[in-house]
């Protein structure tokens, strides 16, 4: 589904060139959930923007479904740290924003929007305004907006980082459920080891800048997952400890 081959990216600045990523080789399978983990400044967000077609590579290439990515595509959705909802639009109209942007018939997607809001626990909030929602609820709306066009690929750049710990864990559970039901391919950037273990099929650990793939860890814990007491608590702890050692070394 997604293939990065020899991908490098540098940025020119006043004090010289900054190398963000160096020679990244990565394959992400159809329907797979891959988390990208690393220290601040290691190029995680840059990698997402390269896959999304928002930035060109300095070297190497990015392909999605066999096609080289050179610009943004309708089958790739991106979700950022902040929900960025339009304050003058209702919840429903915010979800339908991509439909209007692409010039599609709103009536053909309205039912889909209602289904997504119900799936994420927002049924009955369709006519509310963003300021009437909690931060977690706003991010759920942003998730629905990302899903409205049925993207084949979802790129998520620390979407829960601004939320409190309990809300983050709750939304991680919701995202697990949405992924299991809809089956989109997801690349999820995070600083959180717990999020990576809860959500991912594989975790890509990047080295400090320039970001290179240091390790790819398979997470073979049955879903749905939780940080609470379950039969798989020992395996959750083992994966978390291994990721912690990789990041700290």
Coordinates of C-alpha atoms in Angstrom, one line a residue:
X1 CA 0.0 0.0 0.0
X2 CA 2.7 2.5 1.1
X3 CA 6.3 2.2 0.1
X4 CA 9.2 4.5 1.0
X5 CA 12.4 3.8 -0.9
X6 CA 15.6 5.6 0.0
X7 CA 13.7 8.6 1.2
X8 CA 15.7 11.5 2.5
X9 CA 14.6 15.1 3.3
X10 CA 16.7 18.1 4.1
X11 CA 15.8 21.7 4.8
X12 CA 17.8 24.8 4.0
X13 CA 18.1 27.3 6.8
X14 CA 20.0 30.5 7.6
X15 CA 22.7 28.6 9.5
X16 CA 23.0 25.8 6.9
X17 CA 21.2 22.7 5.8
X18 CA 19.3 20.5 8.3
X19 CA 18.9 16.9 7.4
X20 CA 15.6 15.7 8.8
X21 CA 15.4 12.1 7.4
X22 CA 18.1 9.9 5.8
X23 CA 17.5 6.9 3.6
X24 CA 14.2 5.6 4.9
X25 CA 13.0 2.3 3.5
X26 CA 9.6 1.2 4.7
X27 CA 6.6 -0.8 3.5
X28 CA 3.2 -0.5 5.1
X29 CA 0.7 -3.2 4.1
X30 CA -3.0 -2.7 3.1
X31 CA -5.1 -2.2 6.3
X32 CA -2.0 -2.2 8.5
X33 CA -1.7 0.2 11.5
X34 CA 1.9 1.4 11.8
X35 CA 3.0 3.8 14.6
X36 CA 6.1 6.0 14.2
X37 CA 7.9 6.7 17.5
X38 CA 11.0 8.8 18.3
X39 CA 12.3 11.8 20.0
X40 CA 11.3 15.4 19.1
X41 CA 13.0 16.6 15.9
X42 CA 13.7 13.1 14.5
X43 CA 11.6 13.7 11.4
X44 CA 8.4 11.9 12.3
X45 CA 6.0 14.6 11.1
X46 CA 8.2 15.2 8.0
X47 CA 7.7 11.6 7.1
X48 CA 4.0 12.0 7.2
X49 CA 4.1 15.1 5.1
X50 CA 6.2 13.3 2.5
X51 CA 3.6 10.4 2.3
X52 CA 0.8 13.0 2.1
X53 CA 2.4 14.8 -0.8
X54 CA 2.7 18.0 1.1
X55 CA 6.5 18.0 0.8
X56 CA 8.8 16.7 -1.9
X57 CA 11.6 14.3 -1.1
X58 CA 15.2 15.4 -1.4
X59 CA 16.1 11.9 -2.4
X60 CA 14.2 8.6 -2.9
X61 CA 10.5 8.2 -3.6
X62 CA 7.2 7.6 -1.9
X63 CA 4.5 5.4 -3.6
X64 CA 1.0 4.7 -2.6
X65 CA -0.9 1.8 -4.3
X66 CA 2.0 1.7 -6.8
X67 CA 1.7 5.4 -7.8
X68 CA 4.4 7.8 -7.0
X69 CA 3.3 10.6 -4.6
X70 CA 4.0 14.0 -6.0
X71 CA 1.1 16.0 -4.6
X72 CA -1.9 15.6 -2.2
X73 CA -4.3 12.9 -3.1
X74 CA -8.0 12.5 -2.3
X75 CA -7.5 8.9 -1.1
X76 CA -5.0 10.1 1.6
X77 CA -6.4 11.9 4.7
X78 CA -4.3 13.7 7.3
X79 CA -5.2 14.4 10.9
X80 CA -3.2 16.9 12.9
X81 CA -2.5 17.6 16.6
X82 CA -5.3 20.2 16.7
X83 CA -8.8 19.5 15.4
X84 CA -8.9 22.8 13.5
X85 CA -12.7 22.9 13.3
X86 CA -14.4 25.9 11.7
X87 CA -16.0 27.7 14.7
X88 CA -19.0 29.0 12.6
X89 CA -20.0 25.5 11.3
X90 CA -21.9 22.9 13.2
X91 CA -20.5 19.5 14.0
X92 CA -22.2 17.9 11.0
X93 CA -21.1 20.7 8.6
X94 CA -17.5 20.4 9.9
X95 CA -17.5 16.7 9.1
X96 CA -18.9 17.4 5.6
X97 CA -16.2 20.1 4.9
X98 CA -14.1 17.8 2.6
X99 CA -17.3 17.0 0.6
X100 CA -17.8 20.7 -0.1
X101 CA -14.1 21.2 -0.8
X102 CA -14.1 18.5 -3.5
X103 CA -17.4 19.7 -5.0
X104 CA -19.3 16.5 -4.2
X105 CA -23.0 16.4 -3.6
X106 CA -23.6 16.9 0.1
X107 CA -26.8 14.9 0.1
X108 CA -24.9 11.8 -1.0
X109 CA -22.6 11.9 2.0
X110 CA -24.9 13.2 4.7
X111 CA -25.9 9.6 5.8
X112 CA -22.2 8.6 5.9
X113 CA -21.5 11.6 8.2
X114 CA -24.3 10.6 10.6
X115 CA -22.9 7.0 10.6
X116 CA -19.4 8.2 11.5
X117 CA -20.7 10.4 14.3
X118 CA -22.6 7.5 15.7
X119 CA -19.5 5.3 15.4
X120 CA -17.4 7.7 17.4
X121 CA -20.0 8.4 20.1
X122 CA -21.3 11.7 18.8
X123 CA -24.8 10.8 17.8
X124 CA -27.1 13.7 18.9
X125 CA -24.3 16.3 18.7
X126 CA -24.8 17.0 14.9
X127 CA -26.1 20.6 15.4
X128 CA -23.7 21.6 18.2
X129 CA -21.0 24.2 17.6
X130 CA -17.3 23.4 18.3
X131 CA -17.2 25.7 21.3
X132 CA -19.9 23.5 23.0
X133 CA -17.7 20.4 22.8
X134 CA -14.8 19.2 25.0
X135 CA -11.3 18.8 23.5
X136 CA -11.8 15.1 23.1
X137 CA -15.1 15.5 21.4
X138 CA -13.6 18.1 19.0
X139 CA -10.9 15.6 18.0
X140 CA -13.6 12.9 17.4
X141 CA -15.2 15.4 15.0
X142 CA -11.9 15.8 13.3
X143 CA -11.5 12.0 13.0
X144 CA -15.0 11.8 11.4
X145 CA -14.0 14.6 8.9
X146 CA -10.9 12.6 8.0
X147 CA -13.0 9.5 7.3
X148 CA -15.9 11.1 5.4
X149 CA -14.2 10.6 2.0
X150 CA -13.4 6.9 2.8
X151 CA -9.7 7.3 2.5
X152 CA -7.5 4.3 1.8
X153 CA -4.7 5.9 3.9
X154 CA -5.0 7.9 7.1
X155 CA -2.0 9.8 8.3
X156 CA -2.2 11.0 12.0
X157 CA 0.2 13.4 13.5
X158 CA 0.0 13.1 17.3
X159 CA -3.8 13.7 17.2
X160 CA -4.2 13.1 20.9
X161 CA -1.2 14.9 22.3
X162 CA -3.1 18.0 23.6
X163 CA -5.5 15.9 25.6
X164 CA -5.4 14.7 29.2
X165 CA -4.2 11.1 29.8
X166 CA -7.6 9.5 30.4
X167 CA -9.1 11.2 27.3
X168 CA -6.1 10.0 25.3
X169 CA -6.6 6.4 26.4
X170 CA -10.4 6.7 25.7
X171 CA -9.8 8.0 22.2
X172 CA -7.1 5.4 21.5
X173 CA -9.8 2.8 22.3
X174 CA -12.2 4.5 19.9
X175 CA -9.5 4.6 17.2
X176 CA -8.8 0.9 17.6
X177 CA -12.5 0.2 17.1
X178 CA -12.8 2.4 14.1
X179 CA -9.7 0.8 12.5
X180 CA -11.1 -2.7 13.2
X181 CA -14.4 -1.8 11.6
X182 CA -13.2 0.3 8.6
X183 CA -9.9 -1.3 7.8
X184 CA -8.0 1.8 6.5
X185 CA -4.2 1.8 6.4
X186 CA -3.0 4.1 9.2
X187 CA 0.4 5.7 9.9
X188 CA 0.3 7.2 13.3
X189 CA 3.0 9.5 14.7
X190 CA 3.3 9.7 18.5
X191 CA 5.7 10.4 21.3
X192 CA 3.8 8.0 23.6
X193 CA 5.0 4.4 24.0
X194 CA 1.6 3.5 25.5
X195 CA -0.2 4.8 22.4
X196 CA 2.1 2.9 20.1
X197 CA 1.6 -0.4 22.0
X198 CA -2.2 0.1 22.3
X199 CA -2.7 0.9 18.6
X200 CA -0.1 -0.5 16.3
X201 CA 0.6 -3.7 14.4
X202 CA 4.2 -2.5 14.1
X203 CA 6.1 0.3 15.7
X204 CA 8.8 2.1 13.6
X205 CA 11.5 3.6 16.0
X206 CA 13.4 6.5 14.5
X207 CA 16.9 7.5 15.6
X208 CA 17.6 11.2 16.6
X209 CA 18.1 13.6 13.7
X210 CA 18.7 12.7 11.0
X211 CA 15.9 10.3 11.4
X212 CA 16.7 6.8 10.3
X213 CA 14.9 3.6 11.0
X214 CA 16.6 2.1 14.1
X215 CA 14.2 -0.8 14.7
X216 CA 10.8 -2.1 13.7
X217 CA 8.9 -3.9 16.5
X218 CA 6.0 -6.2 15.8
X219 CA 3.2 -5.9 18.3
X220 CA 1.4 -9.3 18.3
X221 CA -1.1 -8.6 21.1
X222 CA -4.7 -9.5 20.3
X223 CA -7.2 -6.7 19.9
X224 CA -8.9 -4.8 21.4
X225 CA -6.1 -3.8 23.7
X226 CA -6.0 -1.9 27.0
X227 CA -3.4 -0.8 29.5
X228 CA -5.6 -2.2 32.3
X229 CA -5.4 -5.7 33.7
X230 CA -6.0 -8.3 31.0
X231 CA -4.6 -11.7 30.1
X232 CA -2.1 -9.8 27.9
X233 CA -0.8 -7.4 30.5
X234 CA 2.6 -9.1 30.6
X235 CA 3.1 -8.8 26.8
X236 CA 2.0 -5.1 26.9
X237 CA 4.6 -4.5 29.6
X238 CA 7.3 -6.4 27.6
X239 CA 6.7 -4.4 24.4
X240 CA 6.6 -1.1 26.3
X241 CA 9.9 -1.9 28.1
X242 CA 11.6 -2.8 24.8
X243 CA 10.5 0.4 23.1
X244 CA 11.6 2.4 26.2
X245 CA 15.1 0.9 26.0
X246 CA 15.3 1.6 22.2
X247 CA 14.4 5.3 22.8
X248 CA 16.7 5.8 25.8
X249 CA 19.8 4.1 24.4

